[in-house]
mmCIF file of C-alpha atoms in Angstrom:
data_model
loop_
_atom_site.group_PDB
_atom_site.id
_atom_site.type_symbol
_atom_site.label_atom_id
_atom_site.label_comp_id
_atom_site.label_asym_id
_atom_site.label_seq_id
_atom_site.Cartn_x
_atom_site.Cartn_y
_atom_site.Cartn_z
ATOM 1 C CA UNK A 1 -0.597 0.166 0.301
ATOM 2 C CA UNK A 2 3.447 2.366 0.680
ATOM 3 C CA UNK A 3 4.453 1.846 -2.419
ATOM 4 C CA UNK A 4 1.158 2.272 -4.470
ATOM 5 C CA UNK A 5 -0.056 5.428 -2.571
ATOM 6 C CA UNK A 6 3.864 6.875 -3.327
ATOM 7 C CA UNK A 7 3.456 6.005 -7.046
ATOM 8 C CA UNK A 8 -0.194 7.863 -6.992
ATOM 9 C CA UNK A 9 1.388 10.437 -4.988
ATOM 10 C CA UNK A 10 3.829 11.043 -8.102
ATOM 11 C CA UNK A 11 1.144 10.725 -10.496
ATOM 12 C CA UNK A 12 -0.767 13.400 -8.923
ATOM 13 C CA UNK A 13 1.842 15.994 -8.837
ATOM 14 C CA UNK A 14 3.226 14.703 -12.139
ATOM 15 C CA UNK A 15 -0.113 15.512 -14.329
ATOM 16 C CA UNK A 16 -2.312 17.531 -12.086
ATOM 17 C CA UNK A 17 0.148 19.668 -9.822
ATOM 18 C CA UNK A 18 -1.530 18.623 -6.524
ATOM 19 C CA UNK A 19 0.636 19.508 -3.686
ATOM 20 C CA UNK A 20 1.079 16.688 -1.700
ATOM 21 C CA UNK A 21 1.969 17.601 2.137
ATOM 22 C CA UNK A 22 2.622 15.045 4.880
ATOM 23 C CA UNK A 23 2.744 15.164 8.689
ATOM 24 C CA UNK A 24 5.228 13.756 10.807
ATOM 25 C CA UNK A 25 3.707 10.540 10.386
ATOM 26 C CA UNK A 26 4.454 8.132 7.447
ATOM 27 C CA UNK A 27 1.596 7.141 5.522
ATOM 28 C CA UNK A 28 2.682 3.536 5.724
ATOM 29 C CA UNK A 29 1.529 3.593 9.605
ATOM 30 C CA UNK A 30 -2.102 4.127 8.192
ATOM 31 C CA UNK A 31 -1.826 0.417 7.039
ATOM 32 C CA UNK A 32 -1.741 -1.130 10.605
ATOM 33 C CA UNK A 33 -4.762 -3.606 11.359
ATOM 34 C CA UNK A 34 -5.285 -2.897 14.761
ATOM 35 C CA UNK A 35 -7.960 -5.061 17.574
ATOM 36 C CA UNK A 36 -9.855 -2.131 17.905
ATOM 37 C CA UNK A 37 -12.371 -0.126 16.203
ATOM 38 C CA UNK A 38 -16.011 -0.422 14.983
ATOM 39 C CA UNK A 39 -14.889 -1.391 10.930
ATOM 40 C CA UNK A 40 -12.548 0.931 10.775
ATOM 41 C CA UNK A 41 -8.705 0.838 11.571
ATOM 42 C CA UNK A 42 -7.353 3.194 13.705
ATOM 43 C CA UNK A 43 -5.863 6.403 11.604
ATOM 44 C CA UNK A 44 -2.167 7.089 13.717
ATOM 45 C CA UNK A 45 -2.193 10.300 15.579
ATOM 46 C CA UNK A 46 -0.993 12.891 13.297
ATOM 47 C CA UNK A 47 0.843 15.845 14.906
ATOM 48 C CA UNK A 48 1.911 19.055 14.023
ATOM 49 C CA UNK A 49 5.203 20.070 11.648
ATOM 50 C CA UNK A 50 8.020 21.913 13.267
ATOM 51 C CA UNK A 51 6.388 25.292 11.070
ATOM 52 C CA UNK A 52 3.836 25.581 13.208
ATOM 53 C CA UNK A 53 3.000 27.879 15.821
ATOM 54 C CA UNK A 54 3.131 26.797 19.631
ATOM 55 C CA UNK A 55 0.333 24.581 20.628
ATOM 56 C CA UNK A 56 -2.508 26.664 21.013
ATOM 57 C CA UNK A 57 -1.290 29.966 19.468
ATOM 58 C CA UNK A 58 -2.295 29.057 15.930
ATOM 59 C CA UNK A 59 -5.456 29.704 13.830
ATOM 60 C CA UNK A 60 -7.772 27.048 14.518
ATOM 61 C CA UNK A 61 -9.171 25.687 11.191
ATOM 62 C CA UNK A 62 -13.075 24.250 11.885
ATOM 63 C CA UNK A 63 -14.558 21.832 9.356
ATOM 64 C CA UNK A 64 -18.100 21.134 9.244
ATOM 65 C CA UNK A 65 -19.407 17.914 8.038
ATOM 66 C CA UNK A 66 -22.503 15.430 7.933
ATOM 67 C CA UNK A 67 -22.534 12.025 9.735
ATOM 68 C CA UNK A 68 -24.821 9.634 8.028
ATOM 69 C CA UNK A 69 -24.430 5.714 8.005
ATOM 70 C CA UNK A 70 -25.020 5.317 4.457
ATOM 71 C CA UNK A 71 -21.868 7.709 3.628
ATOM 72 C CA UNK A 72 -19.981 6.898 7.164
ATOM 73 C CA UNK A 73 -16.677 5.217 4.911
ATOM 74 C CA UNK A 74 -16.773 8.282 2.504
ATOM 75 C CA UNK A 75 -16.807 10.631 6.109
ATOM 76 C CA UNK A 76 -13.735 8.841 7.255
ATOM 77 C CA UNK A 77 -11.662 8.634 4.440
ATOM 78 C CA UNK A 78 -12.169 12.632 3.853
ATOM 79 C CA UNK A 79 -10.933 13.102 7.671
ATOM 80 C CA UNK A 80 -8.201 10.870 7.199
ATOM 81 C CA UNK A 81 -6.853 13.189 4.230
ATOM 82 C CA UNK A 82 -7.283 16.506 5.218
ATOM 83 C CA UNK A 83 -4.877 15.085 8.583
ATOM 84 C CA UNK A 84 -2.525 13.439 6.406
ATOM 85 C CA UNK A 85 -1.912 16.685 3.639
ATOM 86 C CA UNK A 86 -1.955 19.427 6.319
ATOM 87 C CA UNK A 87 1.171 20.541 8.084
ATOM 88 C CA UNK A 88 -0.348 21.545 11.137
ATOM 89 C CA UNK A 89 -3.404 18.740 11.693
ATOM 90 C CA UNK A 90 -3.563 19.576 15.814
ATOM 91 C CA UNK A 91 -4.921 23.104 14.366
ATOM 92 C CA UNK A 92 -7.750 21.216 13.011
ATOM 93 C CA UNK A 93 -11.332 21.026 14.771
ATOM 94 C CA UNK A 94 -13.982 19.162 13.667
ATOM 95 C CA UNK A 95 -17.700 19.603 13.812
ATOM 96 C CA UNK A 96 -20.314 16.579 13.120
ATOM 97 C CA UNK A 97 -24.052 16.754 12.340
ATOM 98 C CA UNK A 98 -25.588 14.186 12.872
ATOM 99 C CA UNK A 99 -28.906 11.977 13.159
ATOM 100 C CA UNK A 100 -27.787 10.066 15.981
ATOM 101 C CA UNK A 101 -25.313 10.097 18.394
ATOM 102 C CA UNK A 102 -23.584 6.602 18.165
ATOM 103 C CA UNK A 103 -23.197 7.557 14.221
ATOM 104 C CA UNK A 104 -20.371 9.314 15.990
ATOM 105 C CA UNK A 105 -18.716 6.251 17.856
ATOM 106 C CA UNK A 106 -16.713 5.210 14.606
ATOM 107 C CA UNK A 107 -14.753 8.665 14.123
ATOM 108 C CA UNK A 108 -14.097 8.557 17.711
ATOM 109 C CA UNK A 109 -12.473 4.961 17.861
ATOM 110 C CA UNK A 110 -10.723 5.921 14.564
ATOM 111 C CA UNK A 111 -9.354 8.868 15.242
ATOM 112 C CA UNK A 112 -9.240 8.644 19.534
ATOM 113 C CA UNK A 113 -6.531 11.480 19.929
ATOM 114 C CA UNK A 114 -9.600 13.900 17.620
ATOM 115 C CA UNK A 115 -11.957 15.250 20.236
ATOM 116 C CA UNK A 116 -14.743 16.154 17.694
ATOM 117 C CA UNK A 117 -17.616 18.339 18.457
ATOM 118 C CA UNK A 118 -20.864 16.333 17.217
ATOM 119 C CA UNK A 119 -24.364 18.054 17.170
ATOM 120 C CA UNK A 120 -27.509 16.584 17.302
ATOM 121 C CA UNK A 121 -29.590 17.436 13.821
ATOM 122 C CA UNK A 122 -33.577 16.906 14.125
ATOM 123 C CA UNK A 123 -34.794 15.234 11.080
ATOM 124 C CA UNK A 124 -38.116 16.772 11.519
ATOM 125 C CA UNK A 125 -36.231 20.088 11.335
ATOM 126 C CA UNK A 126 -36.217 20.045 8.149
ATOM 127 C CA UNK A 127 -38.497 16.874 6.766
ATOM 128 C CA UNK A 128 -41.434 18.767 5.928
ATOM 129 C CA UNK A 129 -39.983 21.211 3.658
ATOM 130 C CA UNK A 130 -38.552 18.834 1.629
ATOM 131 C CA UNK A 131 -39.655 18.155 -2.264
ATOM 132 C CA UNK A 132 -38.643 14.659 -3.800
ATOM 133 C CA UNK A 133 -35.635 15.053 -6.207
ATOM 134 C CA UNK A 134 -34.250 13.173 -8.493
ATOM 135 C CA UNK A 135 -32.319 10.902 -6.393
ATOM 136 C CA UNK A 136 -33.917 9.210 -2.846
ATOM 137 C CA UNK A 137 -30.302 10.084 -1.348
ATOM 138 C CA UNK A 138 -30.496 13.766 -1.980
ATOM 139 C CA UNK A 139 -34.204 13.974 -0.587
ATOM 140 C CA UNK A 140 -32.505 12.978 2.895
ATOM 141 C CA UNK A 141 -32.730 15.824 6.205
ATOM 142 C CA UNK A 142 -29.186 15.823 6.336
ATOM 143 C CA UNK A 143 -28.800 16.387 3.262
ATOM 144 C CA UNK A 144 -29.995 20.015 4.332
ATOM 145 C CA UNK A 145 -28.746 20.521 7.401
ATOM 146 C CA UNK A 146 -25.956 23.033 5.954
ATOM 147 C CA UNK A 147 -28.459 24.889 5.642
ATOM 148 C CA UNK A 148 -28.601 25.526 9.608
ATOM 149 C CA UNK A 149 -25.048 25.463 10.067
ATOM 150 C CA UNK A 150 -24.824 29.178 11.317
ATOM 151 C CA UNK A 151 -27.872 28.234 13.819
ATOM 152 C CA UNK A 152 -25.723 25.235 15.361
ATOM 153 C CA UNK A 153 -22.512 25.837 15.863
ATOM 154 C CA UNK A 154 -20.967 27.570 18.698
ATOM 155 C CA UNK A 155 -20.939 31.716 18.876
ATOM 156 C CA UNK A 156 -17.144 31.386 19.094
ATOM 157 C CA UNK A 157 -16.791 30.004 15.504
ATOM 158 C CA UNK A 158 -17.258 33.025 12.967
ATOM 159 C CA UNK A 159 -15.970 30.807 10.021
ATOM 160 C CA UNK A 160 -16.136 26.993 8.950
ATOM 161 C CA UNK A 161 -15.502 24.917 5.663
ATOM 162 C CA UNK A 162 -18.360 22.853 5.004
ATOM 163 C CA UNK A 163 -17.530 19.631 3.022
ATOM 164 C CA UNK A 164 -19.610 17.176 1.423
ATOM 165 C CA UNK A 165 -18.745 13.169 2.722
ATOM 166 C CA UNK A 166 -17.679 12.109 -0.417
ATOM 167 C CA UNK A 167 -14.986 13.966 -0.824
ATOM 168 C CA UNK A 168 -10.755 13.458 -0.489
ATOM 169 C CA UNK A 169 -8.396 16.633 0.557
ATOM 170 C CA UNK A 170 -4.918 16.642 -1.129
ATOM 171 C CA UNK A 171 -3.260 19.523 0.070
ATOM 172 C CA UNK A 172 -3.570 21.588 2.947
ATOM 173 C CA UNK A 173 -6.770 22.538 4.252
ATOM 174 C CA UNK A 174 -5.397 25.844 5.685
ATOM 175 C CA UNK A 175 -5.161 27.067 2.294
ATOM 176 C CA UNK A 176 -8.722 27.020 1.218
ATOM 177 C CA UNK A 177 -9.411 28.194 5.109
ATOM 178 C CA UNK A 178 -7.522 31.497 4.018
ATOM 179 C CA UNK A 179 -9.486 32.790 1.127
ATOM 180 C CA UNK A 180 -10.345 36.580 1.746
ATOM 181 C CA UNK A 181 -14.178 36.562 2.540
ATOM 182 C CA UNK A 182 -13.696 40.707 3.071
ATOM 183 C CA UNK A 183 -12.604 41.013 -0.547
ATOM 184 C CA UNK A 184 -15.119 43.485 -2.420
ATOM 185 C CA UNK A 185 -17.306 43.904 0.445
ATOM 186 C CA UNK A 186 -17.865 41.373 2.414
ATOM 187 C CA UNK A 187 -19.005 38.353 1.346
ATOM 188 C CA UNK A 188 -21.110 35.286 3.158
ATOM 189 C CA UNK A 189 -19.958 32.397 1.181
ATOM 190 C CA UNK A 190 -16.737 31.710 -0.776
ATOM 191 C CA UNK A 191 -16.742 28.313 -3.327
ATOM 192 C CA UNK A 192 -15.634 27.519 -6.726
ATOM 193 C CA UNK A 193 -18.050 29.315 -9.316
ATOM 194 C CA UNK A 194 -18.150 27.621 -12.619
ATOM 195 C CA UNK A 195 -19.806 30.118 -15.301
ATOM 196 C CA UNK A 196 -19.651 28.390 -18.270
ATOM 197 C CA UNK A 197 -22.299 25.709 -17.256
ATOM 198 C CA UNK A 198 -25.751 25.969 -18.762
ATOM 199 C CA UNK A 199 -27.170 27.531 -15.596
ATOM 200 C CA UNK A 200 -30.925 27.001 -16.578
ATOM 201 C CA UNK A 201 -31.246 23.205 -16.451
ATOM 202 C CA UNK A 202 -31.170 23.628 -12.778
ATOM 203 C CA UNK A 203 -34.860 25.147 -12.836
ATOM 204 C CA UNK A 204 -37.553 23.855 -14.437
ATOM 205 C CA UNK A 205 -39.574 25.722 -17.393
ATOM 206 C CA UNK A 206 -42.277 26.468 -14.821
ATOM 207 C CA UNK A 207 -39.534 28.285 -12.665
ATOM 208 C CA UNK A 208 -37.923 30.403 -15.786
ATOM 209 C CA UNK A 209 -41.552 31.292 -17.198
ATOM 210 C CA UNK A 210 -42.616 32.791 -13.821
ATOM 211 C CA UNK A 211 -41.596 36.508 -14.368
ATOM 212 C CA UNK A 212 -42.147 37.120 -10.746
ATOM 213 C CA UNK A 213 -39.426 34.182 -9.868
ATOM 214 C CA UNK A 214 -37.189 34.370 -12.292
ATOM 215 C CA UNK A 215 -36.359 37.794 -11.612
ATOM 216 C CA UNK A 216 -34.380 37.125 -8.288
ATOM 217 C CA UNK A 217 -31.505 36.092 -10.865
ATOM 218 C CA UNK A 218 -31.445 39.959 -12.400
ATOM 219 C CA UNK A 219 -28.466 41.684 -11.550
ATOM 220 C CA UNK A 220 -29.270 44.668 -9.271
ATOM 221 C CA UNK A 221 -28.876 45.435 -5.531
ATOM 222 C CA UNK A 222 -28.656 41.994 -4.103
ATOM 223 C CA UNK A 223 -26.670 40.642 -7.017
ATOM 224 C CA UNK A 224 -23.463 41.849 -7.929
ATOM 225 C CA UNK A 225 -22.740 39.804 -10.063
ATOM 226 C CA UNK A 226 -23.969 37.440 -12.624
ATOM 227 C CA UNK A 227 -25.105 34.439 -11.191
ATOM 228 C CA UNK A 228 -23.149 31.256 -12.026
ATOM 229 C CA UNK A 229 -23.004 27.292 -11.101
ATOM 230 C CA UNK A 230 -21.235 26.826 -7.570
ATOM 231 C CA UNK A 231 -21.475 23.409 -5.744
ATOM 232 C CA UNK A 232 -22.373 23.030 -2.060
ATOM 233 C CA UNK A 233 -20.603 20.522 -1.418
ATOM 234 C CA UNK A 234 -17.275 22.337 -0.419
ATOM 235 C CA UNK A 235 -18.284 25.985 0.466
ATOM 236 C CA UNK A 236 -16.355 28.139 3.181
ATOM 237 C CA UNK A 237 -18.821 30.060 5.355
ATOM 238 C CA UNK A 238 -18.686 33.431 7.005
ATOM 239 C CA UNK A 239 -20.968 31.693 10.646
ATOM 240 C CA UNK A 240 -21.302 35.163 11.611
ATOM 241 C CA UNK A 241 -22.536 37.012 8.008
ATOM 242 C CA UNK A 242 -25.189 34.099 7.887
ATOM 243 C CA UNK A 243 -26.828 34.515 10.925
ATOM 244 C CA UNK A 244 -27.007 38.752 10.259
ATOM 245 C CA UNK A 245 -28.163 37.865 7.387
ATOM 246 C CA UNK A 246 -31.151 35.529 8.031
ATOM 247 C CA UNK A 247 -29.477 33.404 5.685
ATOM 248 C CA UNK A 248 -31.063 30.111 6.807
ATOM 249 C CA UNK A 249 -34.755 30.948 6.328
ATOM 250 C CA UNK A 250 -33.834 32.963 2.965
ATOM 251 C CA UNK A 251 -33.477 29.472 1.936
ATOM 252 C CA UNK A 252 -36.284 28.424 3.121
ATOM 253 C CA UNK A 253 -38.425 30.924 1.394
ATOM 254 C CA UNK A 254 -37.883 29.387 -1.678
ATOM 255 C CA UNK A 255 -37.817 25.389 -0.136
ATOM 256 C CA UNK A 256 -41.261 26.579 0.708
ATOM 257 C CA UNK A 257 -42.386 27.847 -2.921
ATOM 258 C CA UNK A 258 -41.068 24.639 -3.794
ATOM 259 C CA UNK A 259 -43.570 22.672 -1.570
ATOM 260 C CA UNK A 260 -45.827 24.844 -1.967
ATOM 261 C CA UNK A 261 -46.677 26.548 -5.087
ATOM 262 C CA UNK A 262 -44.762 24.706 -7.970
ATOM 263 C CA UNK A 263 -42.432 22.923 -8.760
ATOM 264 C CA UNK A 264 -39.467 24.716 -9.364
ATOM 265 C CA UNK A 265 -36.440 22.474 -8.774
ATOM 266 C CA UNK A 266 -35.691 19.271 -9.327
ATOM 267 C CA UNK A 267 -32.070 18.544 -7.890
ATOM 268 C CA UNK A 268 -32.278 18.336 -4.028
ATOM 269 C CA UNK A 269 -30.525 21.556 -1.331
ATOM 270 C CA UNK A 270 -28.232 22.849 -4.073
ATOM 271 C CA UNK A 271 -31.182 25.128 -5.958
ATOM 272 C CA UNK A 272 -32.097 26.981 -2.701
ATOM 273 C CA UNK A 273 -28.712 27.743 -2.319
ATOM 274 C CA UNK A 274 -27.864 29.436 -5.738
ATOM 275 C CA UNK A 275 -30.843 30.784 -5.532
ATOM 276 C CA UNK A 276 -30.172 32.659 -2.372
ATOM 277 C CA UNK A 277 -26.465 32.998 -3.148
ATOM 278 C CA UNK A 278 -25.454 32.815 -6.785
ATOM 279 C CA UNK A 279 -23.829 35.942 -7.846
ATOM 280 C CA UNK A 280 -22.825 37.058 -4.315
ATOM 281 C CA UNK A 281 -20.249 33.919 -4.131
ATOM 282 C CA UNK A 282 -16.175 34.525 -3.378
ATOM 283 C CA UNK A 283 -14.696 32.816 -6.042
ATOM 284 C CA UNK A 284 -12.246 30.324 -5.192
ATOM 285 C CA UNK A 285 -9.845 28.169 -7.696
ATOM 286 C CA UNK A 286 -11.270 25.508 -9.309
ATOM 287 C CA UNK A 287 -8.603 23.000 -7.745
ATOM 288 C CA UNK A 288 -10.721 23.121 -4.429
ATOM 289 C CA UNK A 289 -13.431 21.500 -6.005
ATOM 290 C CA UNK A 290 -12.898 18.821 -9.080
ATOM 291 C CA UNK A 291 -16.291 17.847 -8.400
ATOM 292 C CA UNK A 292 -18.837 15.305 -10.796
ATOM 293 C CA UNK A 293 -16.505 12.042 -10.407
ATOM 294 C CA UNK A 294 -19.279 10.502 -9.160
ATOM 295 C CA UNK A 295 -20.980 11.215 -12.722
ATOM 296 C CA UNK A 296 -24.785 12.376 -12.867
ATOM 297 C CA UNK A 297 -27.449 11.919 -10.944
ATOM 298 C CA UNK A 298 -29.422 9.261 -12.757
ATOM 299 C CA UNK A 299 -26.152 6.772 -13.665
ATOM 300 C CA UNK A 300 -23.906 7.827 -11.659
ATOM 301 C CA UNK A 301 -21.297 6.691 -14.884
ATOM 302 C CA UNK A 302 -17.797 7.518 -14.790
ATOM 303 C CA UNK A 303 -16.227 10.285 -15.881
ATOM 304 C CA UNK A 304 -11.978 11.319 -15.934
ATOM 305 C CA UNK A 305 -11.090 14.762 -14.335
ATOM 306 C CA UNK A 306 -10.907 17.896 -15.537
ATOM 307 C CA UNK A 307 -7.653 19.179 -16.813
ATOM 308 C CA UNK A 308 -5.840 21.475 -14.224
ATOM 309 C CA UNK A 309 -3.903 21.631 -10.426
ATOM 310 C CA UNK A 310 -6.341 19.822 -7.980
ATOM 311 C CA UNK A 311 -6.232 20.638 -4.028
ATOM 312 C CA UNK A 312 -9.678 18.269 -3.484
ATOM 313 C CA UNK A 313 -11.866 15.730 -5.569
ATOM 314 C CA UNK A 314 -15.544 15.427 -4.845
ATOM 315 C CA UNK A 315 -17.397 12.129 -6.148
ATOM 316 C CA UNK A 316 -20.435 14.308 -6.546
ATOM 317 C CA UNK A 317 -23.058 12.523 -8.469
ATOM 318 C CA UNK A 318 -24.629 9.061 -7.835
ATOM 319 C CA UNK A 319 -21.339 6.561 -8.291
ATOM 320 C CA UNK A 320 -19.357 6.602 -4.720
ATOM 321 C CA UNK A 321 -16.243 5.297 -5.026
ATOM 322 C CA UNK A 322 -16.211 2.909 -1.805
ATOM 323 C CA UNK A 323 -19.191 0.941 -3.631
ATOM 324 C CA UNK A 324 -17.783 0.785 -7.039
ATOM 325 C CA UNK A 325 -14.401 -0.654 -5.600
ATOM 326 C CA UNK A 326 -16.435 -2.902 -3.316
ATOM 327 C CA UNK A 327 -18.434 -4.581 -6.398
ATOM 328 C CA UNK A 328 -14.742 -4.550 -8.693
ATOM 329 C CA UNK A 329 -16.383 -2.625 -11.012
ATOM 330 C CA UNK A 330 -14.235 0.867 -10.055
ATOM 331 C CA UNK A 331 -13.675 3.964 -12.566
ATOM 332 C CA UNK A 332 -10.516 4.764 -13.031
ATOM 333 C CA UNK A 333 -10.189 8.271 -10.726
ATOM 334 C CA UNK A 334 -11.754 5.444 -7.981
ATOM 335 C CA UNK A 335 -8.228 4.449 -7.108
ATOM 336 C CA UNK A 336 -7.605 8.274 -5.828
ATOM 337 C CA UNK A 337 -9.789 7.488 -3.710
ATOM 338 C CA UNK A 338 -8.628 4.231 -2.253
ATOM 339 C CA UNK A 339 -5.443 5.132 -0.657
ATOM 340 C CA UNK A 340 -7.546 6.660 2.436
ATOM 341 C CA UNK A 341 -9.582 4.265 2.645
ATOM 342 C CA UNK A 342 -10.150 2.560 6.561
ATOM 343 C CA UNK A 343 -12.727 0.342 5.895
ATOM 344 C CA UNK A 344 -11.376 -2.952 7.134
ATOM 345 C CA UNK A 345 -13.307 -5.563 5.440
ATOM 346 C CA UNK A 346 -11.313 -3.714 2.438
ATOM 347 C CA UNK A 347 -8.039 -3.604 3.413
ATOM 348 C CA UNK A 348 -8.858 -7.553 4.023
ATOM 349 C CA UNK A 349 -9.798 -7.782 0.265
ATOM 350 C CA UNK A 350 -6.424 -6.075 -0.359
ATOM 351 C CA UNK A 351 -3.885 -8.544 1.875
ATOM 352 C CA UNK A 352 -5.709 -11.622 0.550
ATOM 353 C CA UNK A 353 -5.095 -10.021 -3.235
#
């Protein structure tokens, strides 16, 4: 596994400019198989490098994710990748939104030194607002929990990186954390934007034919720039500004129109975010969301990497790498996720082969 990881790292650096930043522990340590842990190997204890501030003196990086039993394997791989590639892993704090507190047990057993914060998310808070989308997984209440991050996190947390569970980070996450949200008059959210994407396809004909609704995308006092698509699986959020601007309520208002008036979109929690924030996003380099690796939302067919450097790989879409690897029908890009998989059954299969 160590030699495989070295080869993968070399390929990424050579072909895509990925910065591979290790901490003070060798990647080979991650292949050990301790006796404890509910289904996952225990990860090594990553420690700060020599260039990091003294313990407690540096700025903490806050990362929020959801904990769902169906995506737990992906969440653990994402956490492992973040810790492995940041030079100051002890300065990273994780915040998990979970429907059940026991869903955090596997994370604590795999990373016993992390001490993450876990918040129970009540599905009833949003279940009555959800309308059917193109894929059942997108209709789960936890998929909407990101709307309420500002209401959930402690007031002391003023900025947070939200990440989906189907990502791996192959660069120092502090680079994403340092994006300037104060530029250009201040922004609530920073994320990679994709202005070449056909924006109209994310909304129905009923939306575009209603002047009252479609006018929301008109540039004006509340829409500084032309609205562009952004993926909500990777966002840097100014939590204080989100609260002050009532953004949770604004997203809910669009969900209410969808639920109670007419069907204006069909892709889960993404469209209401676009309705509220598109054109107001602080753009981030595309290297921080190489998305779409899970294919489309219906078939999940294989896709190749986009050209350019990569700092974060995102298997958005139907196809998830752990499922495709288990069924022995992986896409080529799924092998880039595999080195971060700490699931014991996967390791046993690799050893047998």
